[in-house]
mmCIF file of N, CA, C and O (backbone and C1' of nucleotides) in Angstrom:
data_model
loop_
_atom_site.group_PDB
_atom_site.id
_atom_site.type_symbol
_atom_site.label_atom_id
_atom_site.label_comp_id
_atom_site.label_asym_id
_atom_site.label_seq_id
_atom_site.Cartn_x
_atom_site.Cartn_y
_atom_site.Cartn_z
ATOM 1 N N MET A 23 0.785 -1.168 -0.033
ATOM 2 C CA MET A 23 0.140 -0.011 -0.192
ATOM 3 C C MET A 23 0.904 1.094 -0.168
ATOM 4 O O MET A 23 1.680 1.342 0.648
ATOM 5 N N ASN A 24 0.623 2.107 -0.714
ATOM 6 C CA ASN A 24 1.029 3.404 -0.623
ATOM 7 C C ASN A 24 0.587 4.371 -0.149
ATOM 8 O O ASN A 24 -0.481 4.784 0.259
ATOM 9 N N ILE A 25 1.234 4.897 0.944
ATOM 10 C CA ILE A 25 1.067 5.481 2.215
ATOM 11 C C ILE A 25 1.266 7.312 1.825
ATOM 12 O O ILE A 25 2.894 7.245 1.690
ATOM 13 N N PHE A 26 0.663 8.133 2.230
ATOM 14 C CA PHE A 26 1.012 9.517 2.048
ATOM 15 C C PHE A 26 1.022 9.827 3.287
ATOM 16 O O PHE A 26 0.104 9.990 4.077
ATOM 17 N N VAL A 27 1.881 10.964 3.211
ATOM 18 C CA VAL A 27 2.495 11.801 4.610
ATOM 19 C C VAL A 27 2.615 12.667 4.663
ATOM 20 O O VAL A 27 3.775 13.614 3.896
ATOM 21 N N ALA A 28 1.472 13.469 5.189
ATOM 22 C CA ALA A 28 1.928 14.827 4.618
ATOM 23 C C ALA A 28 2.094 16.235 6.062
ATOM 24 O O ALA A 28 2.021 15.130 7.093
ATOM 25 N N ASN A 29 2.192 16.905 5.892
ATOM 26 C CA ASN A 29 2.190 18.324 7.297
ATOM 27 C C ASN A 29 3.453 17.316 7.876
ATOM 28 O O ASN A 29 3.726 18.165 9.147
ATOM 29 N N LEU A 30 4.442 17.212 7.209
ATOM 30 C CA LEU A 30 5.934 16.672 8.222
ATOM 31 C C LEU A 30 7.068 18.285 8.098
ATOM 32 O O LEU A 30 6.648 19.080 7.166
ATOM 33 N N ASN A 31 7.634 18.194 9.326
ATOM 34 C CA ASN A 31 8.513 19.127 9.663
ATOM 35 C C ASN A 31 9.626 19.026 8.709
ATOM 36 O O ASN A 31 9.958 18.129 8.160
ATOM 37 N N PHE A 32 10.039 20.140 8.231
ATOM 38 C CA PHE A 32 11.537 20.049 7.242
ATOM 39 C C PHE A 32 12.611 19.419 7.551
ATOM 40 O O PHE A 32 13.190 18.773 7.008
ATOM 41 N N LYS A 33 12.755 19.351 8.983
ATOM 42 C CA LYS A 33 14.011 18.625 9.509
ATOM 43 C C LYS A 33 13.447 17.062 9.354
ATOM 44 O O LYS A 33 14.461 16.739 10.242
ATOM 45 N N LEU A 34 12.406 16.439 9.260
ATOM 46 C CA LEU A 34 12.344 15.203 9.101
ATOM 47 C C LEU A 34 12.562 14.684 8.252
ATOM 48 O O LEU A 34 12.557 14.825 7.090
ATOM 49 N N GLN A 35 13.535 13.308 8.402
ATOM 50 C CA GLN A 35 14.266 12.912 7.391
ATOM 51 C C GLN A 35 13.904 11.238 6.913
ATOM 52 O O GLN A 35 12.538 11.100 7.842
ATOM 53 N N GLU A 36 14.121 10.787 6.267
ATOM 54 C CA GLU A 36 13.430 9.536 5.316
ATOM 55 C C GLU A 36 13.803 8.381 6.564
ATOM 56 O O GLU A 36 13.013 7.848 6.563
ATOM 57 N N ASP A 37 14.729 8.353 7.553
ATOM 58 C CA ASP A 37 15.236 7.615 8.153
ATOM 59 C C ASP A 37 14.289 7.768 9.553
ATOM 60 O O ASP A 37 13.871 6.406 9.892
ATOM 61 N N GLU A 38 13.882 8.922 9.803
ATOM 62 C CA GLU A 38 13.010 8.965 10.668
ATOM 63 C C GLU A 38 11.325 8.667 10.105
ATOM 64 O O GLU A 38 10.895 7.916 11.172
ATOM 65 N N LEU A 39 11.207 8.860 8.979
ATOM 66 C CA LEU A 39 10.129 8.453 8.869
ATOM 67 C C LEU A 39 10.090 7.256 8.574
ATOM 68 O O LEU A 39 8.735 6.422 9.260
ATOM 69 N N LEU A 40 10.687 6.458 8.052
ATOM 70 C CA LEU A 40 10.949 4.794 7.848
ATOM 71 C C LEU A 40 10.704 3.858 9.037
ATOM 72 O O LEU A 40 10.211 3.186 9.110
ATOM 73 N N ASP A 41 11.601 4.681 10.110
ATOM 74 C CA ASP A 41 11.348 4.111 11.611
ATOM 75 C C ASP A 41 10.335 4.145 12.149
ATOM 76 O O ASP A 41 9.948 3.518 12.767
ATOM 77 N N LEU A 42 9.541 5.245 12.030
ATOM 78 C CA LEU A 42 8.131 5.820 12.782
ATOM 79 C C LEU A 42 7.334 4.578 12.256
ATOM 80 O O LEU A 42 6.269 4.009 12.725
ATOM 81 N N PHE A 43 7.448 3.689 10.622
ATOM 82 C CA PHE A 43 6.605 3.074 10.292
ATOM 83 C C PHE A 43 6.827 1.778 10.549
ATOM 84 O O PHE A 43 6.067 0.855 10.463
ATOM 85 N N GLU A 44 7.969 1.470 11.033
ATOM 86 C CA GLU A 44 8.594 0.085 10.632
ATOM 87 C C GLU A 44 8.302 -0.139 11.979
ATOM 88 O O GLU A 44 8.114 -1.747 12.332
ATOM 89 N N ASN A 45 7.419 0.562 13.137
ATOM 90 C CA ASN A 45 7.162 0.043 14.362
ATOM 91 C C ASN A 45 5.650 -0.726 13.893
ATOM 92 O O ASN A 45 5.290 -1.295 15.056
ATOM 93 N N PHE A 46 4.984 -0.597 12.939
ATOM 94 C CA PHE A 46 3.961 -1.358 13.170
ATOM 95 C C PHE A 46 3.819 -2.287 11.490
ATOM 96 O O PHE A 46 3.242 -3.450 11.750
ATOM 97 N N GLY A 47 4.739 -2.145 11.311
ATOM 98 C CA GLY A 47 5.123 -3.761 10.454
ATOM 99 C C GLY A 47 6.612 -3.323 9.067
ATOM 100 O O GLY A 47 7.268 -2.596 9.574
ATOM 101 N N GLU A 48 6.498 -4.262 8.334
ATOM 102 C CA GLU A 48 7.337 -4.355 7.385
ATOM 103 C C GLU A 48 7.140 -3.048 6.328
ATOM 104 O O GLU A 48 6.366 -2.945 5.630
ATOM 105 N N VAL A 49 7.738 -2.063 6.147
ATOM 106 C CA VAL A 49 8.203 -0.865 5.225
ATOM 107 C C VAL A 49 8.796 -1.360 4.130
ATOM 108 O O VAL A 49 10.280 -1.588 4.424
ATOM 109 N N THR A 50 8.316 -1.471 2.965
ATOM 110 C CA THR A 50 9.135 -1.409 1.682
ATOM 111 C C THR A 50 9.821 -0.477 1.504
ATOM 112 O O THR A 50 10.981 -0.697 1.436
ATOM 113 N N SER A 51 9.314 0.814 1.633
ATOM 114 C CA SER A 51 10.289 1.881 1.243
ATOM 115 C C SER A 51 9.474 3.229 1.681
ATOM 116 O O SER A 51 8.550 3.641 2.070
ATOM 117 N N ALA A 52 10.443 4.099 2.120
ATOM 118 C CA ALA A 52 9.789 5.677 2.498
ATOM 119 C C ALA A 52 10.825 6.561 1.775
ATOM 120 O O ALA A 52 12.253 6.639 1.672
ATOM 121 N N LYS A 53 9.858 7.677 1.576
ATOM 122 C CA LYS A 53 10.601 8.900 0.975
ATOM 123 C C LYS A 53 9.971 9.982 1.357
ATOM 124 O O LYS A 53 9.016 10.051 1.096
ATOM 125 N N ILE A 54 11.017 11.132 1.543
ATOM 126 C CA ILE A 54 10.647 12.338 1.645
ATOM 127 C C ILE A 54 10.641 13.299 0.174
ATOM 128 O O ILE A 54 11.756 13.340 -0.507
ATOM 129 N N ILE A 55 9.687 14.075 0.343
ATOM 130 C CA ILE A 55 9.519 14.520 -1.365
ATOM 131 C C ILE A 55 10.400 15.783 -1.364
ATOM 132 O O ILE A 55 10.289 16.545 -0.687
ATOM 133 N N ILE A 56 11.688 16.212 -2.243
ATOM 134 C CA ILE A 56 12.383 17.036 -1.814
ATOM 135 C C ILE A 56 12.335 17.991 -3.132
ATOM 136 O O ILE A 56 12.160 17.351 -4.445
ATOM 137 N N ASP A 57 11.871 19.155 -3.038
ATOM 138 C CA ASP A 57 11.736 20.365 -4.276
ATOM 139 C C ASP A 57 12.997 20.326 -4.787
ATOM 140 O O ASP A 57 13.984 20.715 -4.368
ATOM 141 N N ARG A 58 13.159 19.987 -6.263
ATOM 142 C CA ARG A 58 14.420 20.012 -6.588
ATOM 143 C C ARG A 58 14.863 21.670 -7.232
ATOM 144 O O ARG A 58 15.874 21.788 -7.449
ATOM 145 N N GLU A 59 13.864 22.388 -7.168
ATOM 146 C CA GLU A 59 14.012 23.946 -7.649
ATOM 147 C C GLU A 59 14.651 24.311 -6.301
ATOM 148 O O GLU A 59 15.845 24.982 -6.410
ATOM 149 N N THR A 60 14.592 23.841 -5.126
ATOM 150 C CA THR A 60 15.039 24.639 -3.891
ATOM 151 C C THR A 60 15.617 23.820 -2.983
ATOM 152 O O THR A 60 16.708 24.088 -2.596
ATOM 153 N N GLY A 61 15.547 22.400 -3.510
ATOM 154 C CA GLY A 61 16.612 21.423 -2.630
ATOM 155 C C GLY A 61 15.889 21.496 -1.464
ATOM 156 O O GLY A 61 17.034 20.633 -0.451
ATOM 157 N N ARG A 62 15.161 22.061 -1.169
ATOM 158 C CA ARG A 62 14.287 21.606 0.273
ATOM 159 C C ARG A 62 13.541 20.898 0.281
ATOM 160 O O ARG A 62 12.767 20.263 -0.667
ATOM 161 N N SER A 63 12.971 20.105 1.654
ATOM 162 C CA SER A 63 11.925 19.212 1.516
ATOM 163 C C SER A 63 10.819 19.824 1.420
ATOM 164 O O SER A 63 10.434 21.116 1.562
ATOM 165 N N LYS A 64 9.293 18.963 0.832
ATOM 166 C CA LYS A 64 7.913 19.766 0.550
ATOM 167 C C LYS A 64 7.030 19.759 1.203
ATOM 168 O O LYS A 64 6.324 20.201 1.496
ATOM 169 N N GLY A 65 7.829 19.064 2.683
ATOM 170 C CA GLY A 65 7.140 18.716 3.498
ATOM 171 C C GLY A 65 5.824 17.870 3.788
ATOM 172 O O GLY A 65 5.212 17.386 4.486
ATOM 173 N N PHE A 66 6.200 16.850 2.914
ATOM 174 C CA PHE A 66 5.298 15.682 2.830
ATOM 175 C C PHE A 66 6.545 14.387 2.049
ATOM 176 O O PHE A 66 7.207 14.581 1.509
ATOM 177 N N GLY A 67 5.717 13.089 2.157
ATOM 178 C CA GLY A 67 6.849 11.944 1.960
ATOM 179 C C GLY A 67 5.204 10.895 1.354
ATOM 180 O O GLY A 67 3.999 10.798 1.623
ATOM 181 N N PHE A 68 6.015 9.623 1.043
ATOM 182 C CA PHE A 68 5.247 8.836 1.010
ATOM 183 C C PHE A 68 6.163 7.592 1.490
ATOM 184 O O PHE A 68 7.266 7.216 1.518
ATOM 185 N N VAL A 69 5.133 6.525 2.049
ATOM 186 C CA VAL A 69 5.910 5.099 2.566
ATOM 187 C C VAL A 69 5.213 4.074 1.970
ATOM 188 O O VAL A 69 4.010 3.913 1.923
ATOM 189 N N GLU A 70 5.988 3.358 1.548
ATOM 190 C CA GLU A 70 5.245 1.767 0.876
ATOM 191 C C GLU A 70 5.186 0.675 1.800
ATOM 192 O O GLU A 70 6.398 0.380 2.524
ATOM 193 N N MET A 71 4.180 -0.030 2.380
ATOM 194 C CA MET A 71 4.290 -1.370 3.129
ATOM 195 C C MET A 71 3.426 -2.317 2.245
ATOM 196 O O MET A 71 2.115 -2.049 1.860
ATOM 197 N N ASP A 72 4.154 -3.055 2.243
ATOM 198 C CA ASP A 72 3.507 -4.472 1.466
ATOM 199 C C ASP A 72 2.427 -5.178 2.436
ATOM 200 O O ASP A 72 1.481 -5.554 1.726
ATOM 201 N N ASN A 73 2.529 -4.962 3.711
ATOM 202 C CA ASN A 73 1.060 -5.240 4.411
ATOM 203 C C ASN A 73 0.041 -4.533 4.248
ATOM 204 O O ASN A 73 0.418 -3.584 5.142
ATOM 205 N N ASP A 74 -1.265 -4.701 3.653
ATOM 206 C CA ASP A 74 -1.984 -3.633 3.880
ATOM 207 C C ASP A 74 -2.605 -3.499 5.340
ATOM 208 O O ASP A 74 -3.151 -2.185 5.577
ATOM 209 N N ASP A 75 -2.655 -4.392 6.090
ATOM 210 C CA ASP A 75 -3.042 -4.580 7.675
ATOM 211 C C ASP A 75 -2.450 -3.915 8.632
ATOM 212 O O ASP A 75 -2.864 -2.689 9.282
ATOM 213 N N GLU A 76 -1.006 -3.834 8.648
ATOM 214 C CA GLU A 76 -0.034 -3.226 8.689
ATOM 215 C C GLU A 76 0.011 -1.851 8.468
ATOM 216 O O GLU A 76 0.163 -0.538 9.443
ATOM 217 N N ALA A 77 -0.130 -1.501 7.292
ATOM 218 C CA ALA A 77 -0.483 -0.079 6.594
ATOM 219 C C ALA A 77 -1.270 0.472 7.440
ATOM 220 O O ALA A 77 -1.478 1.702 7.561
ATOM 221 N N ASN A 78 -2.698 -0.251 7.367
ATOM 222 C CA ASN A 78 -3.733 0.934 7.728
ATOM 223 C C ASN A 78 -3.534 1.158 9.358
ATOM 224 O O ASN A 78 -3.883 2.040 10.016
ATOM 225 N N SER A 79 -2.710 -0.016 10.224
ATOM 226 C CA SER A 79 -2.601 0.134 11.339
ATOM 227 C C SER A 79 -1.723 1.574 11.833
ATOM 228 O O SER A 79 -1.963 2.335 12.633
ATOM 229 N N ALA A 80 -0.794 1.175 10.466
ATOM 230 C CA ALA A 80 0.453 2.680 10.842
ATOM 231 C C ALA A 80 -0.577 4.195 10.728
ATOM 232 O O ALA A 80 -0.088 5.014 11.218
ATOM 233 N N ILE A 81 -1.403 3.766 9.768
ATOM 234 C CA ILE A 81 -2.153 5.249 8.994
ATOM 235 C C ILE A 81 -2.959 5.361 10.124
ATOM 236 O O ILE A 81 -2.822 6.861 10.920
ATOM 237 N N ALA A 82 -3.651 4.569 11.201
ATOM 238 C CA ALA A 82 -4.667 5.064 12.179
ATOM 239 C C ALA A 82 -3.999 5.609 13.127
ATOM 240 O O ALA A 82 -4.388 6.565 14.183
ATOM 241 N N ASP A 83 -2.688 5.048 13.759
ATOM 242 C CA ASP A 83 -2.010 5.502 14.792
ATOM 243 C C ASP A 83 -1.118 6.860 14.660
ATOM 244 O O ASP A 83 -0.855 7.606 15.327
ATOM 245 N N LEU A 84 -0.349 6.568 13.245
ATOM 246 C CA LEU A 84 0.444 8.023 13.143
ATOM 247 C C LEU A 84 -0.477 9.154 12.370
ATOM 248 O O LEU A 84 0.322 10.302 12.563
ATOM 249 N N ASN A 85 -1.579 8.850 11.901
ATOM 250 C CA ASN A 85 -1.827 10.248 11.551
ATOM 251 C C ASN A 85 -2.559 11.035 12.441
ATOM 252 O O ASN A 85 -3.260 10.823 13.535
ATOM 253 N N GLY A 86 -2.041 12.217 12.968
ATOM 254 C CA GLY A 86 -2.284 13.109 13.632
ATOM 255 C C GLY A 86 -1.514 13.501 14.769
ATOM 256 O O GLY A 86 -1.513 14.250 15.647
ATOM 257 N N GLN A 87 -0.307 12.549 14.579
ATOM 258 C CA GLN A 87 0.406 12.282 16.009
ATOM 259 C C GLN A 87 1.326 13.391 15.588
ATOM 260 O O GLN A 87 2.052 14.069 14.419
ATOM 261 N N GLU A 88 2.062 14.006 16.504
ATOM 262 C CA GLU A 88 2.833 15.050 16.467
ATOM 263 C C GLU A 88 4.580 14.650 16.489
ATOM 264 O O GLU A 88 4.618 13.580 17.158
ATOM 265 N N VAL A 89 5.244 14.992 15.185
ATOM 266 C CA VAL A 89 6.486 14.816 15.305
ATOM 267 C C VAL A 89 7.264 15.830 15.001
ATOM 268 O O VAL A 89 7.048 16.952 14.327
ATOM 269 N N HIS A 90 8.477 16.543 15.814
ATOM 270 C CA HIS A 90 9.051 17.698 15.590
ATOM 271 C C HIS A 90 7.917 18.991 15.671
ATOM 272 O O HIS A 90 8.270 19.995 15.114
ATOM 273 N N GLY A 91 7.342 18.607 16.435
ATOM 274 C CA GLY A 91 6.354 19.990 16.746
ATOM 275 C C GLY A 91 5.315 20.060 15.626
ATOM 276 O O GLY A 91 4.628 21.026 15.875
ATOM 277 N N ARG A 92 4.977 18.963 14.694
ATOM 278 C CA ARG A 92 3.931 19.466 13.897
ATOM 279 C C ARG A 92 3.202 18.122 13.864
ATOM 280 O O ARG A 92 3.969 16.890 13.561
ATOM 281 N N GLU A 93 1.954 18.132 13.539
ATOM 282 C CA GLU A 93 1.132 16.926 13.613
ATOM 283 C C GLU A 93 0.997 16.182 12.147
ATOM 284 O O GLU A 93 0.301 17.037 11.093
ATOM 285 N N MET A 94 1.782 15.540 11.667
ATOM 286 C CA MET A 94 1.763 14.881 10.518
ATOM 287 C C MET A 94 0.146 14.209 9.888
ATOM 288 O O MET A 94 -0.236 13.433 11.034
ATOM 289 N N VAL A 95 -0.043 14.451 8.816
ATOM 290 C CA VAL A 95 -0.988 13.656 8.676
ATOM 291 C C VAL A 95 -1.020 12.267 7.399
ATOM 292 O O VAL A 95 0.005 12.488 6.286
ATOM 293 N N VAL A 96 -1.208 11.142 7.788
ATOM 294 C CA VAL A 96 -1.287 9.833 7.169
ATOM 295 C C VAL A 96 -2.208 9.433 6.169
ATOM 296 O O VAL A 96 -3.313 9.152 7.368
ATOM 297 N N LYS A 97 -2.443 9.295 5.561
ATOM 298 C CA LYS A 97 -3.349 8.694 4.638
ATOM 299 C C LYS A 97 -2.688 7.822 3.312
ATOM 300 O O LYS A 97 -1.910 7.667 3.184
ATOM 301 N N GLN A 98 -3.972 7.059 2.859
ATOM 302 C CA GLN A 98 -3.446 6.246 1.850
ATOM 303 C C GLN A 98 -3.035 7.320 0.582
ATOM 304 O O GLN A 98 -3.770 8.174 0.153
ATOM 305 N N ALA A 99 -2.042 7.104 -0.307
ATOM 306 C CA ALA A 99 -1.802 8.195 -1.215
ATOM 307 C C ALA A 99 -2.285 7.626 -2.524
ATOM 308 O O ALA A 99 -3.041 6.497 -2.748
ATOM 309 N N GLU A 100 -2.818 8.485 -3.311
ATOM 310 C CA GLU A 100 -3.748 8.219 -4.599
ATOM 311 C C GLU A 100 -2.166 7.624 -5.682
ATOM 312 O O GLU A 100 -1.057 7.757 -5.859
ATOM 313 N N GLU A 101 -2.767 6.445 -6.378
ATOM 314 C CA GLU A 101 -1.991 6.009 -7.832
ATOM 315 C C GLU A 101 -1.405 7.623 -8.785
ATOM 316 O O GLU A 101 -2.309 7.738 -9.404
ATOM 317 N N ARG A 102 0.230 7.181 -8.455
ATOM 318 C CA ARG A 102 0.345 8.189 -9.462
ATOM 319 C C ARG A 102 0.981 7.575 -10.625
ATOM 320 O O ARG A 102 1.627 6.391 -10.899
ATOM 321 N N PRO A 103 0.119 8.374 -11.492
ATOM 322 C CA PRO A 103 -0.018 7.723 -13.256
ATOM 323 C C PRO A 103 2.043 8.230 -13.626
ATOM 324 O O PRO A 103 2.329 9.342 -13.760
ATOM 325 N N ARG A 104 2.614 6.963 -13.726
ATOM 326 C CA ARG A 104 3.997 7.571 -13.786
ATOM 327 C C ARG A 104 4.217 7.330 -15.491
ATOM 328 O O ARG A 104 3.442 7.036 -16.430
ATOM 329 N N ARG A 105 4.778 8.593 -15.955
ATOM 330 C CA ARG A 105 4.812 8.395 -17.454
ATOM 331 C C ARG A 105 5.686 7.206 -17.979
ATOM 332 O O ARG A 105 6.794 7.064 -17.865
ATOM 333 N N GLU A 106 4.939 6.436 -18.354
ATOM 334 C CA GLU A 106 5.382 5.265 -19.274
ATOM 335 C C GLU A 106 4.684 5.450 -20.849
ATOM 336 O O GLU A 106 4.764 4.780 -21.573
ATOM 337 N N ARG A 107 4.492 6.839 -21.039
ATOM 338 C CA ARG A 107 4.229 7.049 -22.536
ATOM 339 C C ARG A 107 5.377 6.985 -23.430
ATOM 340 O O ARG A 107 6.339 7.991 -23.086
ATOM 341 N N ARG A 108 5.124 6.152 -24.363
ATOM 342 C CA ARG A 108 6.217 5.876 -25.387
ATOM 343 C C ARG A 108 5.895 6.437 -26.884
ATOM 344 O O ARG A 108 6.326 5.813 -27.743
ATOM 345 N N PHE A 109 5.318 7.744 -26.696
ATOM 346 C CA PHE A 109 4.777 7.819 -28.205
ATOM 347 C C PHE A 109 5.536 8.553 -28.983
ATOM 348 O O PHE A 109 6.600 9.619 -28.540
ATOM 349 P P DT B 6 0.849 24.415 6.482
ATOM 350 O "O5'" DT B 6 1.690 24.221 5.544
ATOM 351 C "C5'" DT B 6 1.324 24.946 4.179
ATOM 352 C "C4'" DT B 6 2.624 24.859 2.981
ATOM 353 C "C3'" DT B 6 2.814 23.188 2.862
ATOM 354 O "O3'" DT B 6 2.073 22.792 1.657
ATOM 355 C "C1'" DT B 6 5.030 24.376 3.463
ATOM 356 P P DG B 7 2.616 22.312 0.131
ATOM 357 O "O5'" DG B 7 2.071 21.069 0.948
ATOM 358 C "C5'" DG B 7 2.315 19.928 0.028
ATOM 359 C "C4'" DG B 7 0.745 18.899 -0.128
ATOM 360 C "C3'" DG B 7 -0.032 19.448 -0.812
ATOM 361 O "O3'" DG B 7 -0.185 18.160 -1.562
ATOM 362 C "C1'" DG B 7 -1.014 18.624 1.354
ATOM 363 P P DT B 8 -0.845 18.458 -3.283
ATOM 364 O "O5'" DT B 8 -0.210 16.942 -3.753
ATOM 365 C "C5'" DT B 8 1.124 16.630 -3.860
ATOM 366 C "C4'" DT B 8 1.770 15.383 -4.138
ATOM 367 C "C3'" DT B 8 0.467 15.133 -5.482
ATOM 368 O "O3'" DT B 8 1.336 14.087 -6.578
ATOM 369 C "C1'" DT B 8 0.043 13.482 -3.943
ATOM 370 P P DG B 9 2.854 15.007 -7.671
ATOM 371 O "O5'" DG B 9 3.959 15.012 -6.722
ATOM 372 C "C5'" DG B 9 4.148 14.106 -6.071
ATOM 373 C "C4'" DG B 9 5.617 13.885 -5.830
ATOM 374 C "C3'" DG B 9 6.565 13.586 -7.513
ATOM 375 O "O3'" DG B 9 7.615 14.167 -7.175
ATOM 376 C "C1'" DG B 9 6.522 12.082 -5.841
ATOM 377 P P DA B 10 8.311 14.470 -8.629
ATOM 378 O "O5'" DA B 10 10.071 14.598 -8.258
ATOM 379 C "C5'" DA B 10 10.591 15.944 -8.299
ATOM 380 C "C4'" DA B 10 11.969 15.823 -7.997
ATOM 381 C "C3'" DA B 10 12.765 15.038 -9.208
ATOM 382 O "O3'" DA B 10 13.881 15.589 -9.632
ATOM 383 C "C1'" DA B 10 13.139 14.028 -6.888
ATOM 384 P P DG B 11 14.535 14.801 -10.862
ATOM 385 O "O5'" DG B 11 15.541 13.363 -10.534
ATOM 386 C "C5'" DG B 11 16.591 13.939 -9.514
ATOM 387 C "C4'" DG B 11 17.108 12.431 -8.740
ATOM 388 C "C3'" DG B 11 17.418 11.409 -10.101
ATOM 389 O "O3'" DG B 11 18.695 11.265 -9.952
ATOM 390 C "C1'" DG B 11 16.162 10.343 -8.955
ATOM 391 P P DC B 12 19.994 11.377 -11.022
ATOM 392 O "O5'" DC B 12 19.889 10.399 -11.841
ATOM 393 C "C5'" DC B 12 19.957 9.049 -11.886
ATOM 394 C "C4'" DC B 12 20.135 8.333 -13.263
ATOM 395 C "C3'" DC B 12 20.875 9.215 -14.131
ATOM 396 O "O3'" DC B 12 21.608 8.353 -15.289
ATOM 397 C "C1'" DC B 12 18.634 8.758 -14.779
ATOM 398 P P DG B 13 23.136 8.425 -14.845
ATOM 399 O "O5'" DG B 13 23.523 6.926 -14.110
ATOM 400 C "C5'" DG B 13 23.816 6.573 -13.354
ATOM 401 C "C4'" DG B 13 23.346 5.235 -13.083
ATOM 402 C "C3'" DG B 13 23.386 4.023 -13.635
ATOM 403 O "O3'" DG B 13 23.989 2.927 -13.272
ATOM 404 C "C1'" DG B 13 21.505 3.998 -13.398
ATOM 405 P P DA B 14 24.890 1.850 -14.442
ATOM 406 O "O5'" DA B 14 24.333 0.454 -13.924
ATOM 407 C "C5'" DA B 14 23.292 0.506 -13.167
ATOM 408 C "C4'" DA B 14 23.128 -0.863 -11.984
ATOM 409 C "C3'" DA B 14 23.224 -2.003 -12.546
ATOM 410 O "O3'" DA B 14 23.745 -3.070 -12.199
ATOM 411 C "C1'" DA B 14 20.641 -1.826 -12.547
#
DNA sequence: TGTGAGCGA
């Protein structure tokens, strides 16, 4: 399951995000979105968990939790249409 | 600060 994590503090790193979700189960990957123009965090990220049950548990528990002074929002992410167009 | 950068195996 792709998990969308928003309202993150800029000082939050992927390692911290990964560690938070690893407490609920196996985490496939954790990624903090960085603005390539500014080189800084966009304030949100994504976490992939193979186990949907563990993912939902993590979402239910981590959503609204305060980390580094900010309450992060954890929801199921939308399917991002990756550019596979080969026209 | 709210739906994704990365170009290489």
